[in-house]
Structure formats: C-alpha cells, structure tokens
Short mmCIF file of C-alpha atoms and ligand atoms in Angstrom, two decimals:
data_model
loop_
_atom_site.label_atom_id
_atom_site.label_comp_id
_atom_site.label_asym_id
_atom_site.label_seq_id
_atom_site.Cartn_x
_atom_site.Cartn_y
_atom_site.Cartn_z
CA MET A 20 -0.02 0.05 0.04
CA GLU A 21 1.04 3.50 -0.66
CA TYR A 22 -0.47 6.47 1.08
CA SER A 23 0.22 10.12 1.06
CA THR A 24 -0.79 12.87 3.37
CA ASP A 25 0.44 16.12 5.09
CA THR A 26 1.18 14.75 8.56
CA VAL A 27 2.09 11.30 10.13
CA ILE A 28 1.59 11.03 13.93
CA ILE A 29 3.71 8.16 15.39
CA GLY A 30 1.99 6.69 18.36
CA ALA A 31 -1.71 6.32 19.38
CA GLY A 32 -1.16 6.89 23.12
CA ILE A 33 -3.17 9.69 24.71
CA THR A 34 -0.62 12.23 23.52
CA GLY A 35 -0.98 11.07 19.69
CA LEU A 36 -4.79 10.79 20.21
CA THR A 37 -4.98 14.45 21.65
CA THR A 38 -2.92 15.58 18.50
CA ALA A 39 -5.09 13.65 16.12
CA PHE A 40 -8.19 15.04 17.80
CA TYR A 41 -7.04 18.79 17.24
CA LEU A 42 -5.74 18.25 13.72
CA ASN A 43 -9.16 16.62 13.06
CA GLN A 44 -11.00 19.66 14.29
CA ASN A 45 -8.78 21.94 12.12
CA ASP A 46 -9.43 19.82 8.86
CA GLN A 47 -5.99 18.76 8.39
CA ASN A 48 -4.62 15.74 6.38
CA PHE A 49 -3.09 13.07 8.67
CA LEU A 50 -2.74 9.58 9.50
CA VAL A 51 -1.83 7.85 12.88
CA VAL A 52 0.66 4.95 12.78
CA ASP A 53 0.88 2.75 15.85
CA ASN A 54 2.23 -0.91 16.46
CA ARG A 55 -0.32 -1.98 18.80
CA ASP A 56 -3.65 -3.19 17.64
CA TYR A 57 -5.74 -0.90 19.84
CA PRO A 58 -5.68 2.86 20.30
CA GLY A 59 -4.57 4.35 23.59
CA GLY A 60 -0.98 3.24 24.16
CA VAL A 61 -0.48 2.09 27.65
CA MET A 62 -3.80 3.38 28.70
CA HIS A 63 -5.84 0.12 28.28
CA THR A 64 -8.73 -1.37 30.14
CA GLN A 65 -9.90 -4.92 30.35
CA LYS A 66 -12.83 -6.91 31.60
CA CYS A 67 -12.92 -10.17 33.56
CA GLY A 68 -16.40 -11.29 34.63
CA ASP A 69 -17.67 -8.64 36.95
CA PHE A 70 -14.15 -6.96 37.29
CA VAL A 71 -13.17 -3.94 34.91
CA TYR A 72 -9.45 -3.26 35.26
CA GLU A 73 -6.78 -1.13 33.78
CA THR A 74 -3.63 -2.80 32.30
CA GLY A 75 -1.71 0.61 32.49
CA PRO A 76 -2.40 3.85 34.15
CA ASN A 77 -5.31 3.60 36.48
CA THR A 78 -6.17 7.43 37.29
CA GLY A 79 -5.41 10.70 36.04
CA VAL A 80 -5.31 14.20 37.66
CA LEU A 81 -7.47 16.95 36.11
CA GLY A 82 -4.26 19.12 36.32
CA SER A 83 -4.29 21.07 32.98
CA LEU A 84 -6.99 23.27 31.08
CA GLU A 85 -6.11 21.22 28.01
CA ALA A 86 -7.17 18.03 29.60
CA VAL A 87 -10.49 19.63 30.90
CA LYS A 88 -11.20 21.00 27.40
CA LEU A 89 -10.64 17.85 25.83
CA PHE A 90 -12.99 15.90 28.01
CA GLU A 91 -15.75 18.54 27.72
CA GLN A 92 -15.37 18.13 23.90
CA LEU A 93 -15.47 14.48 24.02
CA HIS A 94 -18.58 14.36 26.36
CA GLY A 95 -21.17 11.90 24.87
CA GLU A 96 -18.84 10.74 22.14
CA LYS A 97 -19.23 7.09 21.23
CA SER A 98 -16.69 5.20 23.16
CA LEU A 99 -15.89 1.45 23.52
CA THR A 100 -18.64 0.27 25.77
CA ALA A 101 -20.92 3.35 26.13
CA ASP A 102 -21.06 7.07 25.29
CA TYR A 103 -17.90 8.71 26.61
CA ALA A 104 -18.02 10.29 30.13
CA LEU A 105 -15.34 11.51 32.45
CA GLU A 106 -15.68 9.82 35.87
CA LYS A 107 -14.47 11.68 38.82
CA ALA A 108 -13.20 9.62 41.77
CA SER A 109 -15.39 9.31 44.82
CA THR A 110 -14.44 11.68 47.68
CA ALA A 111 -12.62 8.82 49.30
CA ALA A 112 -9.89 9.70 46.91
CA LYS A 113 -8.85 12.49 49.28
CA LYS A 114 -7.65 10.13 51.83
CA ARG A 115 -4.44 8.50 51.18
CA PHE A 116 -2.26 6.23 53.19
CA ILE A 117 1.44 5.74 53.92
CA ILE A 118 2.71 2.51 55.40
CA LYS A 119 4.74 3.00 58.46
CA GLY A 120 5.64 0.30 60.90
CA GLY A 121 3.66 -2.13 58.71
CA LYS A 122 0.46 0.09 59.12
CA PRO A 123 -1.48 2.29 56.87
CA ASN A 124 -1.31 5.89 58.29
CA ILE A 125 -3.24 8.82 56.90
CA MET A 126 -0.98 10.90 54.64
CA PRO A 127 -1.32 14.48 55.94
CA MET A 128 -2.70 17.10 53.67
CA GLY A 129 -1.43 20.47 54.59
CA VAL A 130 0.92 21.97 57.22
CA GLY A 131 -1.56 21.67 60.14
CA LYS A 132 -1.81 17.93 59.56
CA GLY A 133 1.73 17.67 58.76
CA ILE A 134 2.52 18.86 62.45
CA THR A 135 0.16 16.03 64.15
CA THR A 136 1.06 12.96 62.06
CA LYS A 137 3.36 10.18 63.32
CA LEU A 138 5.02 10.08 59.97
CA PHE A 139 7.48 12.62 60.47
CA THR A 140 9.84 13.25 63.51
CA PHE A 141 9.46 16.03 65.96
CA LYS A 142 12.84 17.54 64.92
CA ASP A 143 11.71 17.81 61.32
CA LYS A 144 8.25 19.31 62.30
CA LEU A 145 10.18 22.04 64.12
CA ARG A 146 12.61 22.35 61.21
CA LEU A 147 9.35 22.90 58.90
CA LEU A 148 8.66 26.13 60.93
CA GLY A 149 11.97 27.57 59.65
CA GLU A 150 11.43 26.42 55.78
CA PRO A 151 10.35 29.93 54.78
CA PHE A 152 13.69 31.39 56.15
CA ARG A 153 15.99 28.61 54.39
CA LYS A 154 18.24 29.90 51.50
CA ARG A 155 17.54 29.18 47.78
CA GLY A 156 19.26 26.29 46.28
CA THR A 157 21.95 27.09 43.66
CA ASN A 158 22.38 23.85 41.83
CA PRO A 159 20.01 23.42 38.84
CA ASN A 160 20.78 19.53 38.94
CA GLU A 161 19.87 19.12 42.61
CA THR A 162 18.22 16.00 42.98
CA LEU A 163 14.69 15.66 44.55
CA ALA A 164 16.06 13.90 47.61
CA GLN A 165 18.75 16.64 48.25
CA PHE A 166 16.13 19.39 47.60
CA VAL A 167 13.78 17.74 50.29
CA VAL A 168 16.33 17.04 52.93
CA ARG A 169 17.67 20.58 52.53
CA ARG A 170 14.38 22.37 52.72
CA MET A 171 12.39 19.96 54.92
CA GLY A 172 14.26 17.26 56.70
CA GLN A 173 15.09 13.47 56.23
CA SER A 174 11.74 12.11 57.50
CA PHE A 175 9.76 14.12 55.01
CA LEU A 176 12.01 12.68 52.37
CA ASP A 177 11.44 9.01 53.98
CA TYR A 178 7.68 9.11 54.43
CA ALA A 179 6.16 11.62 52.11
CA ILE A 180 8.34 12.22 49.04
CA ASN A 181 10.03 8.93 48.67
CA PRO A 182 6.53 6.83 48.63
CA PHE A 183 5.05 9.63 46.34
CA ILE A 184 7.93 9.26 43.79
CA SER A 185 7.22 5.59 43.79
CA GLY A 186 3.44 6.17 43.32
CA VAL A 187 3.97 8.64 40.32
CA TYR A 188 7.55 7.90 38.64
CA ALA A 189 8.03 4.35 40.11
CA GLY A 190 11.25 6.43 40.64
CA ASP A 191 14.15 7.27 43.02
CA PRO A 192 14.05 10.72 44.39
CA GLY A 193 17.86 10.32 44.69
CA MET A 194 18.22 10.22 40.92
CA LEU A 195 15.29 12.47 39.63
CA VAL A 196 16.11 16.03 39.08
CA THR A 197 13.83 18.67 40.69
CA LYS A 198 14.07 21.16 37.96
CA TYR A 199 12.99 18.60 35.31
CA ALA A 200 10.72 16.15 37.27
CA PHE A 201 8.97 18.70 39.36
CA PRO A 202 9.36 22.03 37.68
CA LYS A 203 6.68 23.57 39.69
CA LEU A 204 8.24 22.81 42.98
CA TYR A 205 11.55 24.06 41.67
CA ASN A 206 10.07 27.35 40.48
CA LEU A 207 8.21 27.81 43.92
CA GLU A 208 11.66 27.79 45.55
CA GLN A 209 13.58 29.87 42.82
CA ASN A 210 10.66 32.44 42.50
CA TYR A 211 9.57 32.76 46.11
CA GLY A 212 12.37 31.48 48.13
CA SER A 213 10.10 29.10 50.00
CA LEU A 214 7.71 26.19 49.36
CA ILE A 215 5.35 27.21 52.09
CA GLY A 216 5.32 30.99 51.36
CA GLY A 217 5.42 30.34 47.64
CA SER A 218 2.49 28.08 47.82
CA MET A 219 0.59 30.69 49.54
CA LYS A 220 1.48 33.39 47.09
CA ILE A 221 0.80 31.27 44.13
CA GLY A 222 -2.54 30.53 45.68
CA LYS A 223 -3.42 34.08 45.62
CA VAL A 224 -2.12 34.57 41.98
CA ARG A 225 -4.23 31.38 40.71
CA LYS A 226 -7.23 33.06 42.50
CA LYS A 227 -7.00 36.12 40.45
CA GLU A 228 -6.31 34.10 37.29
CA LYS A 229 -9.60 32.10 37.90
CA GLU A 230 -11.44 35.39 38.33
CA GLN A 231 -10.10 36.47 34.96
CA ASN A 232 -10.60 33.35 33.24
CA PRO A 233 -13.35 31.16 34.97
CA ASP A 234 -12.46 27.99 32.77
CA LEU A 235 -9.46 27.77 35.06
CA LYS A 236 -11.71 26.98 38.01
CA LYS A 237 -12.28 23.41 36.10
CA VAL A 238 -8.38 22.82 36.65
CA THR A 239 -9.12 21.05 40.14
CA ARG A 240 -6.57 18.38 40.61
CA GLU A 241 -9.32 15.98 41.16
CA THR A 242 -8.52 12.45 40.24
CA PHE A 243 -10.28 11.02 37.03
CA SER A 244 -11.06 8.03 34.87
CA ALA A 245 -13.68 7.35 32.30
CA ASP A 246 -16.96 5.49 32.89
CA ASP A 247 -16.06 1.78 32.42
CA GLY A 248 -12.37 2.58 32.15
CA LEU A 249 -9.66 4.66 30.54
CA SER A 250 -9.91 2.72 27.20
CA ASN A 251 -13.29 4.60 26.78
CA LEU A 252 -11.29 7.70 26.71
CA ALA A 253 -9.16 6.41 23.87
CA TYR A 254 -12.11 5.11 21.85
CA GLY A 255 -13.99 8.34 22.28
CA ILE A 256 -11.13 10.17 20.63
CA TYR A 257 -10.60 7.49 18.05
CA ASN A 258 -14.13 7.33 16.96
CA ARG A 259 -14.57 11.12 16.86
CA VAL A 260 -11.28 11.31 14.80
CA GLY A 261 -12.21 8.40 12.49
CA GLU A 262 -11.10 4.85 12.12
CA ASP A 263 -9.79 5.59 8.59
CA LYS A 264 -7.23 7.88 10.06
CA PHE A 265 -5.64 5.12 11.92
CA ILE A 266 -2.98 2.50 10.76
CA LEU A 267 -2.91 0.07 13.66
CA SER A 268 -0.58 -3.02 14.23
CA ALA A 269 1.99 -1.25 11.97
CA GLN A 270 5.29 -3.05 12.73
CA ARG A 271 8.89 -2.10 12.33
CA ALA A 272 8.20 1.58 11.28
CA VAL A 273 10.99 3.59 9.87
CA VAL A 274 11.04 7.11 8.68
CA THR A 275 13.51 8.23 5.95
CA LYS A 276 13.98 11.87 4.88
CA THR A 277 13.05 12.56 1.35
CA GLU A 278 13.53 15.85 -0.79
CA SER A 279 10.04 17.00 -0.01
CA GLY A 280 9.51 15.67 3.36
CA PHE A 281 9.62 12.22 4.89
CA GLU A 282 8.44 8.67 3.93
CA ILE A 283 7.38 6.13 6.74
CA SER A 284 7.48 2.48 5.63
CA PHE A 285 6.15 -0.18 7.93
CA ILE A 286 4.72 -3.75 7.74
CA LYS A 287 1.14 -4.60 8.43
CA LYS A 288 -0.12 -8.08 7.80
CA GLY A 289 3.07 -9.23 6.31
CA GLU A 290 2.97 -6.37 3.67
CA ARG A 291 5.31 -3.42 3.27
CA SER A 292 3.45 -0.14 3.14
CA THR A 293 4.88 3.42 2.70
CA ILE A 294 3.42 6.76 3.58
CA LYS A 295 4.70 10.09 2.04
CA CYS A 296 4.20 13.24 4.11
CA ARG A 297 5.53 16.77 4.79
CA ARG A 298 5.46 16.34 8.62
CA VAL A 299 6.07 13.76 11.25
CA VAL A 300 4.81 14.20 14.65
CA ASN A 301 6.71 11.50 17.00
CA THR A 302 4.85 10.65 20.33
CA ALA A 303 6.60 7.16 20.85
CA GLY A 304 8.91 7.02 23.83
CA ALA A 305 12.77 7.59 23.65
CA TYR A 306 13.32 3.81 23.62
CA ALA A 307 11.93 3.81 20.18
CA PHE A 308 13.48 6.97 18.60
CA ALA A 309 16.88 5.43 17.22
CA ASP A 310 15.00 2.79 15.20
CA LEU A 311 12.35 5.16 14.04
CA PHE A 312 14.74 7.92 12.74
CA PRO A 313 18.06 6.40 11.46
CA PHE A 314 18.98 9.58 9.69
CA VAL A 315 19.30 11.73 12.78
CA ASP A 316 22.86 12.29 13.69
CA ASP A 317 24.32 9.44 15.94
CA GLU A 318 25.22 11.65 18.90
CA ASP A 319 21.67 13.18 19.16
CA LYS A 320 20.07 9.81 18.83
CA LYS A 321 22.54 8.62 21.63
CA VAL A 322 21.38 11.54 24.04
CA ILE A 323 17.65 10.72 23.44
CA SER A 324 18.05 6.88 23.66
CA ALA A 325 20.12 7.54 27.12
CA LEU A 326 16.77 8.32 28.93
CA LYS A 327 16.29 5.75 31.58
CA TYR A 328 12.58 4.36 32.03
CA SER A 329 11.47 2.54 35.31
CA SER A 330 9.93 -0.88 34.75
CA VAL A 331 6.87 -1.74 36.52
CA VAL A 332 5.02 -5.01 37.56
CA GLU A 333 1.30 -4.29 37.77
CA CYS A 334 -1.13 -6.62 39.13
CA ALA A 335 -4.83 -6.28 39.01
CA LEU A 336 -6.71 -8.35 41.74
CA GLY A 337 -10.49 -9.00 42.02
CA PHE A 338 -12.29 -10.16 45.15
CA GLU A 339 -15.69 -11.26 44.93
CA LYS A 340 -15.95 -10.53 48.54
CA TRP A 341 -13.51 -8.54 50.52
CA GLN A 342 -12.66 -9.58 53.78
CA GLY A 343 -9.67 -7.46 54.68
CA THR A 344 -9.62 -4.09 56.66
CA PRO A 345 -11.67 -1.41 54.96
CA LEU A 346 -10.53 0.04 51.69
CA ASP A 347 -11.80 3.61 52.59
CA GLY A 348 -9.52 5.83 50.48
CA PHE A 349 -7.31 6.27 47.42
CA GLY A 350 -4.74 3.57 48.18
CA CYS A 351 -1.49 3.20 50.19
CA LEU A 352 1.94 3.96 49.23
CA VAL A 353 5.06 2.24 50.73
CA PRO A 354 8.34 3.90 51.62
CA GLN A 355 11.51 2.33 50.72
CA LYS A 356 12.50 2.49 54.42
CA GLU A 357 9.71 0.02 55.17
CA ASN A 358 11.71 -2.63 53.27
CA ARG A 359 8.51 -4.37 51.72
CA LYS A 360 8.35 -5.65 48.28
CA ILE A 361 5.48 -3.69 46.83
CA LEU A 362 5.46 -0.06 45.88
CA GLY A 363 1.79 0.71 46.53
CA VAL A 364 -1.82 -0.41 46.05
CA LEU A 365 -4.86 1.41 44.61
CA TYR A 366 -8.39 0.73 45.76
CA MET A 367 -9.93 1.08 42.37
CA SER A 368 -13.41 -0.13 43.34
CA THR A 369 -13.44 2.49 46.08
CA LEU A 370 -12.78 5.14 43.68
CA PHE A 371 -14.77 4.25 40.63
CA LYS A 372 -18.17 2.72 40.05
CA ASN A 373 -18.75 -0.72 38.37
CA ARG A 374 -15.22 -2.06 38.80
CA ALA A 375 -15.99 -4.97 41.13
CA PRO A 376 -19.30 -6.75 42.26
CA LYS A 377 -21.08 -5.25 45.45
CA ASP A 378 -19.10 -6.08 48.60
CA GLY A 379 -16.16 -7.17 46.31
CA ALA A 380 -12.96 -5.03 45.74
CA LEU A 381 -10.66 -4.47 42.64
CA LEU A 382 -7.09 -3.57 43.58
CA ALA A 383 -4.05 -2.54 41.51
CA VAL A 384 -0.85 -3.49 43.05
CA PHE A 385 2.56 -2.12 41.87
CA MET A 386 6.07 -3.62 42.39
CA GLY A 387 9.36 -3.10 40.88
CA GLY A 388 10.24 0.33 39.75
CA MET A 389 13.77 1.71 40.28
CA ARG A 390 13.61 0.10 43.70
CA HIS A 391 13.60 -3.37 42.19
CA LEU A 392 14.46 -3.44 38.55
CA ASP A 393 15.07 -6.94 38.60
CA TYR A 394 11.39 -7.80 39.64
CA LEU A 395 10.29 -7.78 36.06
CA ASP A 396 12.09 -11.16 35.68
CA LEU A 397 10.13 -12.73 38.54
CA SER A 398 7.82 -15.61 37.45
CA ASP A 399 4.02 -15.37 37.95
CA THR A 400 4.23 -17.62 40.85
CA GLU A 401 6.85 -15.56 42.64
CA ILE A 402 4.92 -12.43 41.92
CA LYS A 403 1.62 -14.14 43.29
CA LYS A 404 3.52 -15.21 46.48
CA ILE A 405 4.83 -11.66 47.13
CA VAL A 406 1.54 -9.95 46.75
CA ALA A 407 -0.36 -12.49 48.86
CA GLU A 408 2.14 -12.13 51.66
CA GLU A 409 2.30 -8.54 51.54
CA LEU A 410 -1.43 -7.83 51.11
CA SER A 411 -2.39 -10.46 53.89
CA GLN A 412 -0.15 -8.53 56.42
CA ILE A 413 -1.26 -4.88 55.25
CA TYR A 414 -4.96 -5.69 55.11
CA LYS A 415 -5.21 -8.46 57.84
CA ILE A 416 -6.59 -10.97 55.27
CA LYS A 417 -6.86 -14.55 56.64
CA GLU A 418 -7.40 -16.40 53.56
CA PHE A 419 -5.96 -14.68 50.55
CA GLU A 420 -7.96 -16.15 47.44
CA PRO A 421 -8.80 -13.35 44.87
CA GLU A 422 -11.13 -14.57 42.21
CA MET A 423 -8.94 -12.51 39.53
CA PHE A 424 -5.29 -12.10 39.56
CA LYS A 425 -3.70 -10.51 36.31
CA ILE A 426 -0.19 -9.71 36.05
CA MET A 427 1.05 -6.98 33.36
CA ARG A 428 4.92 -6.54 33.02
CA HIS A 429 5.78 -3.05 31.81
CA HIS A 430 9.35 -2.38 30.15
CA ASN A 431 9.94 1.25 29.51
CA ALA A 432 7.22 2.15 31.87
CA ILE A 433 8.00 5.81 33.15
CA PRO A 434 10.65 7.96 32.01
CA GLN A 435 12.98 9.23 34.70
CA TYR A 436 13.99 12.86 34.21
CA GLN A 437 17.52 12.85 35.50
CA ALA A 438 20.58 15.27 35.27
CA ASP A 439 20.85 14.79 31.30
CA THR A 440 17.47 16.22 30.63
CA GLU A 441 18.68 19.50 29.41
CA GLN A 442 21.08 17.98 27.08
CA ARG A 443 18.04 16.02 25.65
CA ILE A 444 16.00 19.20 25.35
CA ASN A 445 18.72 20.71 23.42
CA ALA A 446 19.21 17.86 21.28
CA ILE A 447 15.54 17.78 20.39
CA GLU A 448 15.51 21.45 19.48
CA LYS A 449 18.56 20.86 17.44
CA ILE A 450 16.97 17.94 15.43
CA GLU A 451 13.76 19.93 14.89
CA LYS A 452 15.73 22.87 13.22
CA GLN A 453 18.01 20.47 11.31
CA PHE A 454 14.87 18.62 9.89
CA PRO A 455 12.07 20.94 9.35
CA GLY A 456 8.83 19.26 9.71
CA LEU A 457 9.97 16.62 12.02
CA ILE A 458 8.09 17.54 15.53
CA ILE A 459 9.27 15.58 18.62
CA GLY A 460 7.13 14.90 21.45
CA GLY A 461 6.13 11.93 23.51
CA ASN A 462 7.11 11.27 27.30
CA MET A 463 10.61 12.03 26.70
CA ILE A 464 9.84 15.76 27.40
CA GLY A 465 6.95 17.64 28.93
CA GLY A 466 5.95 15.49 31.89
CA ILE A 467 4.65 12.06 32.41
CA GLY A 468 1.22 12.38 33.84
CA MET A 469 -1.72 12.13 31.48
CA SER A 470 -2.73 15.74 31.97
CA ASP A 471 0.74 16.64 30.92
CA ARG A 472 0.51 14.36 27.89
CA ILE A 473 -2.86 15.87 26.69
CA LYS A 474 -1.35 19.29 27.08
CA GLN A 475 1.69 18.47 24.92
CA GLY A 476 -0.77 16.76 22.46
CA VAL A 477 -2.39 20.07 22.06
CA GLN A 478 0.86 21.68 21.50
CA LEU A 479 2.08 19.22 18.91
CA ALA A 480 -1.13 19.82 16.90
CA GLU A 481 -0.53 23.56 17.01
CA LYS A 482 2.97 22.96 15.67
CA ALA A 483 1.76 20.59 12.93
CA LYS A 484 -0.93 22.82 11.56
CA ILE A 485 -0.30 24.39 8.08
C1 FAD F 145 2.21 1.07 34.38
C2 FAD F 145 1.95 2.53 34.08
C3 FAD F 145 1.03 3.21 35.12
C4 FAD F 145 0.86 4.61 34.96
N1 FAD F 145 0.06 5.27 35.82
C5 FAD F 145 -0.32 6.61 35.65
C6 FAD F 145 -1.36 7.06 36.38
O1 FAD F 145 -1.98 6.50 37.35
N2 FAD F 145 -1.78 8.43 36.18
C7 FAD F 145 -0.97 9.10 35.18
O2 FAD F 145 -1.31 10.43 34.97
N3 FAD F 145 -0.19 8.59 34.44
C8 FAD F 145 0.24 7.37 34.69
N4 FAD F 145 1.18 6.68 33.88
C9 FAD F 145 1.86 7.44 33.00
C10 FAD F 145 0.95 7.70 31.88
O3 FAD F 145 0.10 6.49 31.39
C11 FAD F 145 1.60 7.93 30.51
O4 FAD F 145 2.68 9.01 30.47
C12 FAD F 145 0.91 8.23 29.22
O5 FAD F 145 -0.36 7.38 29.13
C13 FAD F 145 1.75 7.99 28.03
O6 FAD F 145 1.03 8.33 26.90
P1 FAD F 145 1.82 8.65 25.49
O7 FAD F 145 0.68 8.69 24.38
O8 FAD F 145 2.70 9.68 25.59
O9 FAD F 145 2.73 7.15 25.27
P2 FAD F 145 2.22 5.68 25.21
O10 FAD F 145 0.85 5.55 25.81
O11 FAD F 145 3.32 4.80 25.31
O12 FAD F 145 1.98 5.72 23.50
C14 FAD F 145 2.99 5.61 22.76
C15 FAD F 145 2.40 4.67 21.47
O13 FAD F 145 3.46 4.63 20.51
C16 FAD F 145 3.48 3.27 20.11
N5 FAD F 145 4.84 3.00 19.60
C17 FAD F 145 6.18 3.04 20.22
N6 FAD F 145 7.16 2.87 19.34
C18 FAD F 145 6.38 2.72 18.07
C19 FAD F 145 7.12 2.28 16.82
N7 FAD F 145 8.29 2.07 16.60
N8 FAD F 145 6.19 2.24 15.75
C20 FAD F 145 4.84 2.50 16.05
N9 FAD F 145 4.30 2.79 17.15
C21 FAD F 145 4.95 2.79 18.23
C22 FAD F 145 3.38 2.36 21.38
O14 FAD F 145 3.05 1.17 21.05
C23 FAD F 145 2.16 3.33 21.84
O15 FAD F 145 0.89 2.83 21.79
C24 FAD F 145 1.68 5.25 33.96
C25 FAD F 145 2.38 4.66 32.93
C26 FAD F 145 2.38 3.30 33.15
C27 FAD F 145 3.42 2.54 32.23
#
C-alpha cells in the first residue's frame, strides 16, 4: 500500500490521540501509525467477569486546562462500551495512606496535619517552621532527595516524598532532578524563596487568574477516569477522529528523509506499506527513537536513547467478597525504608463505579520500579506469592484467595527525568531545526502524567498545523 498525507503521527497513546483530535478539528490531512492493535497506548482497560481493570495507568489528575477542555469536547462521544463520560473519583480519593511500621497511616494534607502526624519526626516538624527562612538552592541539577532534605528534613523525604515518587514515577528521588521532574516545585523555591510561602502566594495568583478566566476553575487536581475505564477515553477520541485515520498493528516503522519531506515505511499483515508526508509528529517514547529515525545524527540519537525508564510489574486483583480491613481511601504507598516488596496499592473499586461486584474489591498493586528493577524477571508464581504475603499482612486478610489475579509487566514504563534532561531538550531542539517538519514529542519531554500528555498533544497539533 502507498499512502500520501500532510502529517503522520507516530503513536496512538493519549499524546498522539490528542494531537489527532485537534488536527481533525482543524480539517488537516493526517494519519496515525501505531504498532499496537488498539488505540490508547499504555492506557488500556480489560474486563474479566464482573471486574473492570486497567492494564496501564489507573487514574489521572485534572491538572491542565487542556485535559479539561478535551474531556468537555468528548462528552457523549461514542466510546468502546458506552458514550464517553469523564468519571471523577469518589470523595474517598482525598484520603491516602502511607505505610509506617507495617500499618497504613493517613497521609497529611497541609501544614496543620503535617504537624500532628506520626509519619515525621518531631525535629523535622520543628524544622518545617523554619522552611520559609531557608536559603534558595543554587544547583540546577540538585536531586529531589537533596532538595527535600535541605528544605524539609530526612523524615519528609522518607515518609512523604519517597513513597510519592514511587507512586508517580516508580522512581528514586535520589536520581530525579527537581528542575525537570517537578518544575513547579523548583520554580516555587526559585521564584519565592520558600515552598510554604510560595504556595500561599501562588494560591493568590491562581485565585486572580481564575477570576479573569473562569475556565481555570475547572482545573481542580481531582482524580479522574472514564466510565467503564480509560479505554473509553481512547475510543472516544478514536471514534471522533475516524477509524480511517488510524493504521494500527504497523510493525517495524522506519522514517526516511526525502527531498519534499519524509517517508514512513512499515509492515502490516506481512505487507510493506509506505506513507509520503510533509511532517512527522513523534509521540513514541525515547526507547523507540533511534530505530524510527535512523537519519538523525548518531550523537543526538544517543542523547535521546540514554533516557532511563523504570520498569513496573502491575497486578490487578479482583475479590468477589472483600474480607480485609476497609479500603476507605485512594490507596496506600510504601516508603523504601519499610523494606517491603510492593510499591503501593490503589483501591480502584472505592474510587470508581462498576469495577467490582458489590461487597467485592478491585485492587491495583505495583511492584518493581527503580527500587527493584529485577522484579520484571520474577515468575508469575513468585509475584503472586509476594503480593499474597504483603496484602495479607497490610490488610489482615486470613485467607488470601482473589477470584481474579492478572499480571502486567511494563518495560519502559515511566521516564526518569535525571541530570541529562537539559542535554536531551537541546538535542530535540537541534533535530527539529535541522529537519524542518519533524516534530518531537512523547513522554521523553514535557511530563509523565496524563494531563501533561494531553497538554503536549495540543501543543504538537498547534506546531503541525499548516
Ligand atoms: C504502568 C503505568 C502506570 C501509569 N500510571 C499512571 C497514572 O496512574 N496516572 C497518570 O497520569 N499517568 C500514569 N502513567 C503514565 C501515563 O500513562 C503515560 O505517561 C501516558 O499514558 C503516556 O502516553 P503517551 O501517548 O505519551 O505514550 P504511550 O501510551 O506509550 O503511547 C505511545 C504509543 O506509541 C507506540 N509506539 C512506540 N514505538 C512505536 C513504533 N516504533 N512504531 C509504531 N508505534 C510505536 C506505542 O505502542 C504506543 O501505543 C502510567 C504509565 C504506566 C506505564
């Protein structure tokens, strides 16, 4: 097959889907190429009996206006199992737990609760009072661990930031660089000299911004999914854009530079096809870059390919009847100091409707990450044994017999923005200048959460418009 179009988007994950959505709205000519046989990338929902579980991300945060607007425009769109609707998590989501001494402790939200919690030492609580008066950091490559210990103290690192980083990045705060992994936090200190003082000042700025632009009131940081799971979000976009714009199951894609633009060749159902186009928008991860774009200078490819990704083992567990301690919250996170073998557990059936039978439970359990890179090689039996031991202890379950136990192994799960990030950003800028029409996105830059991905998808569509 030979195709010709203006723009080819590589990747039909949430980033590529968002780009496709906005190119489509602007009546642009484009095709989306992906090697999976379904749209959504790592975002994928499965059903097993009465359980509806995610095989990748479980929840997003309504943290960008771009995400809010996309969901508004999709509302009612035909999705996989129903008409698409955003589902916000139940109010229980506000309660989150951190394991300390083997038991779940409520994670304090706000300074007041931070003072009374048992998670932090008395000394660090006292130190927190001095946080607004501490000096600004001067090292742009300071790690998150160094940053937190300097401003707040070791116990805040151990029992707040370390488990949080496991939950978000499956990462290690000793390796992530604050400036790139948490730019908002870095800027708070740089711009206001203090996290506490800066948050209060930013709060006032945001209030004013919301008065001027009421749409911003919808950016709430609430937790979301879609009715019946995140695949419905993917299919909501896919159906709106139109099936004919997608070439799925496209294997071994390679882009070559031509005089008038680019040519993408790939194999589908044993046959080689090519697409001639003027622009290519890449949304595949850094791990795929060198094979996709062989014409890019070796040195630049090396910088991009050097991005480290954590690997994650994700388990979806379904219980027809839950007999452990109550699952009355978002979930629990496990600090490294606790020396346990899991990273955390999400209480999916507490957060969202119709994920498990009444009186039952659906849990998402995470293992591995940068803490235990070798866990990806564990056998199913070993993984099941670890999960059974850990959950039985934490939730006081006498007979651990889930009716559903699914195991998903994710290589290249979450990018870790470390000290080489600036070099990568520079390489991307250089490549885009050197090869006009090649637009580079994907989770190698711009944030890892779904809201960040949607925001980038909008920006990529803007760049790709004629
Ligand atoms: C296990 C896991 C849990 C997560 N949990 C959360 C969470 O709870 N909340 C949250 O906000 N974020 C979470 N994330 C992160 C978030 O899901 C991702 O950042 C986001 O979904 C990535 O979207 P994307 O479109 O950028 O990439 P992807 O979803 O990876 O899409 C890229 C697509 O490109 C395709 N592709 C790659 N190489 C090629 C090639 N050579 N040819 C053709 N196609 C190619 C891939 O198959 C894929 O379909 C999680 C991620 C993982 C892996």
